[in-house]
Tab-separated table of C-alpha atoms in Angstrom:
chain	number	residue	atom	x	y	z
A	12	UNK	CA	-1.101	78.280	-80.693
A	13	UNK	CA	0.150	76.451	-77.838
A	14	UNK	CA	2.759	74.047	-77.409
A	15	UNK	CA	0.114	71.265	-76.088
A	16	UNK	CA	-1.694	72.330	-79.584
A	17	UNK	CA	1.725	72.155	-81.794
A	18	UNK	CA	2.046	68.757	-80.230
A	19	UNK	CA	-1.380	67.688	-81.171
A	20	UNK	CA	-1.138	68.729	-84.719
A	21	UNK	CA	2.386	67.323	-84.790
A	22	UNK	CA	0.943	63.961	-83.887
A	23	UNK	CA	-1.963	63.988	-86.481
A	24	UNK	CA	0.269	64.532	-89.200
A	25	UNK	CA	2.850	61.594	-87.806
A	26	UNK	CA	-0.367	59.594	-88.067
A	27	UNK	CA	-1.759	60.347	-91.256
A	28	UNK	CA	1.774	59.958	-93.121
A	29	UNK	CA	1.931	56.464	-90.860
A	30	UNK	CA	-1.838	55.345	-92.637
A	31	UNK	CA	-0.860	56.551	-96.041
A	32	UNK	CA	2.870	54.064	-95.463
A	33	UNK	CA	1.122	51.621	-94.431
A	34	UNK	CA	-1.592	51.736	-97.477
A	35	UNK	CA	1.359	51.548	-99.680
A	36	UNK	CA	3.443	49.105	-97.986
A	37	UNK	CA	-0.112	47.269	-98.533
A	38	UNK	CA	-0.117	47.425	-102.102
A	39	UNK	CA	3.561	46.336	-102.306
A	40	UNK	CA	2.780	43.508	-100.475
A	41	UNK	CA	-0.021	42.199	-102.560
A	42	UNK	CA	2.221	42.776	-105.568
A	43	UNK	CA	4.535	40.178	-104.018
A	44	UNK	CA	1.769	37.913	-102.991
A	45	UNK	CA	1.000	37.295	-106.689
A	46	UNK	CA	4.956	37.527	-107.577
A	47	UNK	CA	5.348	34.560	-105.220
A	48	UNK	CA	2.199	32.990	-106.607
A	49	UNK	CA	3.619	32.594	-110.649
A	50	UNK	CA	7.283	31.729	-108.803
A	51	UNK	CA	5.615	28.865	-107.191
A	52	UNK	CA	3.866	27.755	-110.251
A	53	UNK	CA	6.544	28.104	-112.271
A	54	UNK	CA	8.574	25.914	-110.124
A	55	UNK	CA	5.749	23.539	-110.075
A	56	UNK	CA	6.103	23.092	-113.498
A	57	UNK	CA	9.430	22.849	-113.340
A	58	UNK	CA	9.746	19.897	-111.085
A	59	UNK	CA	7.102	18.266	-112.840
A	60	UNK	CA	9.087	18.543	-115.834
A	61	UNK	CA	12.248	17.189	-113.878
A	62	UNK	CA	10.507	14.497	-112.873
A	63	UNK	CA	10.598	11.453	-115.386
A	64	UNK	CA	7.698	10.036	-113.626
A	65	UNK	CA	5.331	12.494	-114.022
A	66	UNK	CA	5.603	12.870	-117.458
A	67	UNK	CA	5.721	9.075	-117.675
A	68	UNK	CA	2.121	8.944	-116.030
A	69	UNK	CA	0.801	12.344	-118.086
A	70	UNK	CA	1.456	9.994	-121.020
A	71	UNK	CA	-0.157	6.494	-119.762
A	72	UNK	CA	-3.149	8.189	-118.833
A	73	UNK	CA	-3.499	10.177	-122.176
A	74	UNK	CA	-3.110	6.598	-124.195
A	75	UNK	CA	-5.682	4.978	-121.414
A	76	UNK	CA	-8.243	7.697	-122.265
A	77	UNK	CA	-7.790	7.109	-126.152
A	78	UNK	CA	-8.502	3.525	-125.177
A	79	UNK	CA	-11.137	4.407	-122.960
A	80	UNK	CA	-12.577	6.371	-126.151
A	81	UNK	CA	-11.886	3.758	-128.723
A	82	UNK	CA	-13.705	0.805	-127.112
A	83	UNK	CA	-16.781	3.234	-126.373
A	84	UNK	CA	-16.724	4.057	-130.088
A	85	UNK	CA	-16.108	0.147	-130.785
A	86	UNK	CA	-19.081	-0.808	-128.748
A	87	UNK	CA	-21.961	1.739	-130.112
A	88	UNK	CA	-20.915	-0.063	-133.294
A	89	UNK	CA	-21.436	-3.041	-132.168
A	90	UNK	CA	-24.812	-2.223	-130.784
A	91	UNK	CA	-26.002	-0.810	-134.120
A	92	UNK	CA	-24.980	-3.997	-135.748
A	93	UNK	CA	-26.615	-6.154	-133.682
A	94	UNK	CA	-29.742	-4.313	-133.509
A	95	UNK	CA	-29.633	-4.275	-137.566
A	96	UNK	CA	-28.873	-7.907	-137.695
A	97	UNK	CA	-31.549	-8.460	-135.418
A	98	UNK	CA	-34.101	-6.533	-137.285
A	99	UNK	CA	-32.835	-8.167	-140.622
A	100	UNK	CA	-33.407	-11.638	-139.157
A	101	UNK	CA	-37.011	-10.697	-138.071
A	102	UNK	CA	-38.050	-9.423	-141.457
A	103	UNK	CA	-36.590	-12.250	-143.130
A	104	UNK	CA	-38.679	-14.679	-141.238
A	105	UNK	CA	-41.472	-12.897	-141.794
A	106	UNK	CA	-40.794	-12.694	-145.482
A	107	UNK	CA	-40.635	-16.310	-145.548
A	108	UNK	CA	-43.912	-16.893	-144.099
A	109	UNK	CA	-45.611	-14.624	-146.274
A	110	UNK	CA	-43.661	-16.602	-149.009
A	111	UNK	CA	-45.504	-19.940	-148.243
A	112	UNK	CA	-48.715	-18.456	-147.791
A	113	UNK	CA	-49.116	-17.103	-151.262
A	114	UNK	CA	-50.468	-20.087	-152.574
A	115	UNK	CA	-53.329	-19.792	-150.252
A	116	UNK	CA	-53.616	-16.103	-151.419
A	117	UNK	CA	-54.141	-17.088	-154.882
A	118	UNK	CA	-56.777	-19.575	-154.026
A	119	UNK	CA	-58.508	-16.847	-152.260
A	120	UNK	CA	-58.102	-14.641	-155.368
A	121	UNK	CA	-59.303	-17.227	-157.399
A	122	UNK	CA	-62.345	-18.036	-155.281
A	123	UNK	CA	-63.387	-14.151	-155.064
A	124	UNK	CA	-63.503	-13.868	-158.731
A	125	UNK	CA	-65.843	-17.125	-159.226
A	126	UNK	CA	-68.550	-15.662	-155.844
A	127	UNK	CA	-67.520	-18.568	-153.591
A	128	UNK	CA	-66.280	-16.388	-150.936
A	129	UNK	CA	-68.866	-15.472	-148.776
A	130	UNK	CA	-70.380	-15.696	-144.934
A	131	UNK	CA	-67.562	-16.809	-141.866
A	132	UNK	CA	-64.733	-17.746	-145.360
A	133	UNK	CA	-64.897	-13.795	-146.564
A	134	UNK	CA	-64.196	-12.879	-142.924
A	135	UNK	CA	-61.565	-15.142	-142.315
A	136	UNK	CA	-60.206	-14.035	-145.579
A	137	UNK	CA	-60.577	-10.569	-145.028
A	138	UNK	CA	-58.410	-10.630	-141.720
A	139	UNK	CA	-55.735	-13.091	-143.032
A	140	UNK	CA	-55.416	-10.129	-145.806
A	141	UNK	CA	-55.127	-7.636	-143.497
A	142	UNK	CA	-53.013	-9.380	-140.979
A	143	UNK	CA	-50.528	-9.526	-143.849
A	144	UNK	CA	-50.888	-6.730	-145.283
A	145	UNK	CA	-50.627	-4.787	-141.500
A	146	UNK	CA	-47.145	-7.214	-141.219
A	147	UNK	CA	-46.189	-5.395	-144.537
A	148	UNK	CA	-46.795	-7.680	-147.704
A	149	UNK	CA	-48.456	-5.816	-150.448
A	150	UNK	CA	-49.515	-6.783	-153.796
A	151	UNK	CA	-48.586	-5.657	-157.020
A	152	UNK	CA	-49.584	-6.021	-160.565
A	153	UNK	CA	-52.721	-4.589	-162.075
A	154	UNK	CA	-54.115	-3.820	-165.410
A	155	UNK	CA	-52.787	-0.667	-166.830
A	156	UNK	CA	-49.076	-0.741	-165.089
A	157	UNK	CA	-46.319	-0.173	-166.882
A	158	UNK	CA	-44.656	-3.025	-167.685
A	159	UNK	CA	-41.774	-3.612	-165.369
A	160	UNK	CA	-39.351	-6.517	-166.283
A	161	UNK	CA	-37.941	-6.310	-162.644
A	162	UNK	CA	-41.411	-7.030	-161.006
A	163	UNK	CA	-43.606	-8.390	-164.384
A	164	UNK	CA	-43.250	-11.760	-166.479
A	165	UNK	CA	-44.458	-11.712	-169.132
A	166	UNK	CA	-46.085	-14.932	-170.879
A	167	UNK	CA	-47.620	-13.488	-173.907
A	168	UNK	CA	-47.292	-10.018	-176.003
A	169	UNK	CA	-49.187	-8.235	-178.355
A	170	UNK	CA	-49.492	-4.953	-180.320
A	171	UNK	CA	-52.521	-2.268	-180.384
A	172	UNK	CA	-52.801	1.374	-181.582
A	173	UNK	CA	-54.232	2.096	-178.282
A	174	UNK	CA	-51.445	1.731	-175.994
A	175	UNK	CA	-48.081	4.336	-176.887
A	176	UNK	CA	-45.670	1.941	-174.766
A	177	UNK	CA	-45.657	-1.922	-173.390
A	178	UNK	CA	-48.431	-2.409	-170.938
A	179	UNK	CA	-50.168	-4.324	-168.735
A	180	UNK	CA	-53.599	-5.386	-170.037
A	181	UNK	CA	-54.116	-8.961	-168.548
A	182	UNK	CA	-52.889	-10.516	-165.098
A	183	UNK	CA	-52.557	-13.975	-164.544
A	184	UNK	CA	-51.037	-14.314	-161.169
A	185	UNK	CA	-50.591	-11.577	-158.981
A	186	UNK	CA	-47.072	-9.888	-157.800
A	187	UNK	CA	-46.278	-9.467	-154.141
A	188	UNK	CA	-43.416	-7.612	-152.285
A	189	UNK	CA	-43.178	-7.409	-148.671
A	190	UNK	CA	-41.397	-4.328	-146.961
A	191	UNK	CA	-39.988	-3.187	-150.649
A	192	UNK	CA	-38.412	-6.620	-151.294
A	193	UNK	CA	-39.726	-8.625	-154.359
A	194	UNK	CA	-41.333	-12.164	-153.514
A	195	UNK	CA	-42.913	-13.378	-156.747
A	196	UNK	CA	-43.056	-11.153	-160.283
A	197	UNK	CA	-46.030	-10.728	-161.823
A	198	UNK	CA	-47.369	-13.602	-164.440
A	199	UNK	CA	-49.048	-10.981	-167.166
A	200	UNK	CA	-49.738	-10.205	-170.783
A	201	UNK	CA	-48.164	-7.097	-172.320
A	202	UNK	CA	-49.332	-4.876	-175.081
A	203	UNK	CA	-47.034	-2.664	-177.143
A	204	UNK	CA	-47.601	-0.390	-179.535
A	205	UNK	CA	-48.498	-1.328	-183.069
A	206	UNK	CA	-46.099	-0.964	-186.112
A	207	UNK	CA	-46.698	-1.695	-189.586
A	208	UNK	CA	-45.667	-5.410	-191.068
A	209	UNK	CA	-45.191	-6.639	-194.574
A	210	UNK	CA	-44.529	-10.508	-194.615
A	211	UNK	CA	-44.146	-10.763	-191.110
A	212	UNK	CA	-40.530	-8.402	-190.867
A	213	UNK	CA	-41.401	-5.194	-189.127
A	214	UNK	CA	-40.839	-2.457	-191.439
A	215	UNK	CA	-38.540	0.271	-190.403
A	216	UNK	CA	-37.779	4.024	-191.286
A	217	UNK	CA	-33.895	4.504	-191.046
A	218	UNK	CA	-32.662	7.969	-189.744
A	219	UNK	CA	-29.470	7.058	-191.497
A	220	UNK	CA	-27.658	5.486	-194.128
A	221	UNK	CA	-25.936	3.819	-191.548
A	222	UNK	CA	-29.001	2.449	-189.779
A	223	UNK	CA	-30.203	1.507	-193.140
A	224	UNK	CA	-27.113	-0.674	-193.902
A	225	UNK	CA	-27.480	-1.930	-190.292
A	226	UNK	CA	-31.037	-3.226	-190.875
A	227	UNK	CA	-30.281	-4.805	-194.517
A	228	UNK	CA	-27.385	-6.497	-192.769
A	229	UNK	CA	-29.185	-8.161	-190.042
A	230	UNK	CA	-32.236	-8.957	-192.956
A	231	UNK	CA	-28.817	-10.809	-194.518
A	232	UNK	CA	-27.790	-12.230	-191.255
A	233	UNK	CA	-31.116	-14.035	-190.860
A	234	UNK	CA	-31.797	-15.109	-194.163
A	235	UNK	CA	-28.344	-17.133	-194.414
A	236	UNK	CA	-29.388	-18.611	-190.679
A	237	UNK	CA	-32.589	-19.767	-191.947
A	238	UNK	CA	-30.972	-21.516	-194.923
A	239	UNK	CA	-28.546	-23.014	-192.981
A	240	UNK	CA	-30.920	-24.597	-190.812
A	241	UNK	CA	-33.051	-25.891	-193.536
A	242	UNK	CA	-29.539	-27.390	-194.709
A	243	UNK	CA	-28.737	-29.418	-191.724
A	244	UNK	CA	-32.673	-30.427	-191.082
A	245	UNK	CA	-32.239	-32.416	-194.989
A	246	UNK	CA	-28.922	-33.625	-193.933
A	247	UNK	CA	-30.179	-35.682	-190.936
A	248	UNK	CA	-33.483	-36.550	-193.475
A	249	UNK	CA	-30.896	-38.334	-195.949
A	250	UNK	CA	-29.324	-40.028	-192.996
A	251	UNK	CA	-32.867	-41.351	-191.529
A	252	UNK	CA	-33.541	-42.437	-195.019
A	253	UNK	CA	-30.074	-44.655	-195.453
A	254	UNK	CA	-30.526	-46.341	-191.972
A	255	UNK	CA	-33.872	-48.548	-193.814
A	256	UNK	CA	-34.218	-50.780	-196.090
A	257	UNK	CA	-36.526	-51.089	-198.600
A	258	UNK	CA	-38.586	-52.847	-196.378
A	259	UNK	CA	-38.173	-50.403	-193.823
A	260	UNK	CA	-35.983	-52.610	-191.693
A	261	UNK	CA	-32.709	-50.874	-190.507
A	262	UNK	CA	-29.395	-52.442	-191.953
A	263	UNK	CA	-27.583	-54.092	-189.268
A	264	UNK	CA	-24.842	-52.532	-187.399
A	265	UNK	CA	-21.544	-53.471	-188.748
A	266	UNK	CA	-19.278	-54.507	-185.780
A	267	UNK	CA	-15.987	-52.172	-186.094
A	268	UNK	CA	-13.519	-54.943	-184.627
């Protein structure tokens, strides 16, 4: 080997060991870069901290975005209200309407039973109906319903072994509702079911002794009410009588003073 070749190889080595510093000296140096990075954030925070107006301004903003969040909160509320309000207004208008034009229902009722509506006064009748019924009235109260003393009124009640509890079996005046709420009960006749009588007091098989003194006390209980009305009834008789004269002239009024 010459000397020019010694040099050469020499040089290629200085090189190589000049790369491989200056890869390392690369990785040191990003090492610092993020080093410097955390120092300066950490000092960031650090001032901010310091500062009595930062934190002041961190806080008003965190109380103007709960504020921010309560009157958006406040508001949908509102809106919900108002649209319920609104919608409860509406239906009780409509209510009302269909309140005053029941009367005319009935007479409509009335003249469909007897044949007298027929030609142009069926359809007209017809789409009245349906108008109302399409706005949400709806009638109620037909024979064989259970009676119902929230939507039913009864006017008259009897007994029969065909029915096992109180029924409908007549309708007087029809029931309406309109959108679930009640407008006018039912006027009806109810049936129950039949129990034995003897002399007109229903005749009952206690489960108890206790139900049977029960039932022999309120048979006691009515008998001294009855006789106590028949008492006062001949008391006012005797005072009619002593008002007359034989005549049948009342006795003048004696004047106190």
């Amino acid at each position: 080997m010459t000397g020019a070749d010694t040099g050469t190889a020499s040089s290629d080595s200085s090189s190589s060991a000049e790369e491989s510093d200056v890869f390392r000296d690369k990785r040191r140096t990003d090492g610092n870069a993020a080093d410097v990075d955390s120092q300066e954030a950490a000092v960031d925070e650090a001032d901010d901290a310091a500062n009595p107006e930062v934190a002041t301004l961190t806080v008003d903003l965190a109380e103007r975005t709960a504020d921010l969040q309560r009157v958006a909160a406040e508001y949908a509320n509102y809106r919900k209200r108002v649209d319920r309000d609104r919608e409860l207004a509406a239906v009780t208008a409509k209510a009302s309407l269909a309140t005053d034009l029941l009367g005319v229902l009935d007479d409509l009722e009335l003249a469909q039973r007897h044949g007298d509506l027929t030609g142009a006064f069926k359809s007209v009748a017809e789409r009245l109906t349906g108008t109302l019924a399409k706005a949400g009235l709806q009638p109620f109260g037909a024979e064989g319903d259970a009676f119902d003393p929230a939507h039913h009124e009864a006017v008259q009640f009897g007994t029969s072994a065909e029915v096992d509890a109180p029924t409908v079996t007549s309708v007087f005046r029809r029931g309406y509702s309109f959108k679930d709420r009640p407008l006018r009960a039912a006027v009806v006749v109810v049936t129950g079911p039949e129990h034995d009588t003897t002399n007109g007091d229903a005749v009952t098989t206690p489960d108890t002794p206790e139900g049977d003194a029960a039932d022999q006390a309120d048979r006691t209980d009515d008998a001294k009410a009855r006789s106590e009305q028949e008492s006062k009834s001949s008391i006012v008789t005797d005072l009619s009588d002593e008002t007359a004269t034989v005549d049948g002239q009342p006795h003048p009024v004696e004047d106190p003073a």
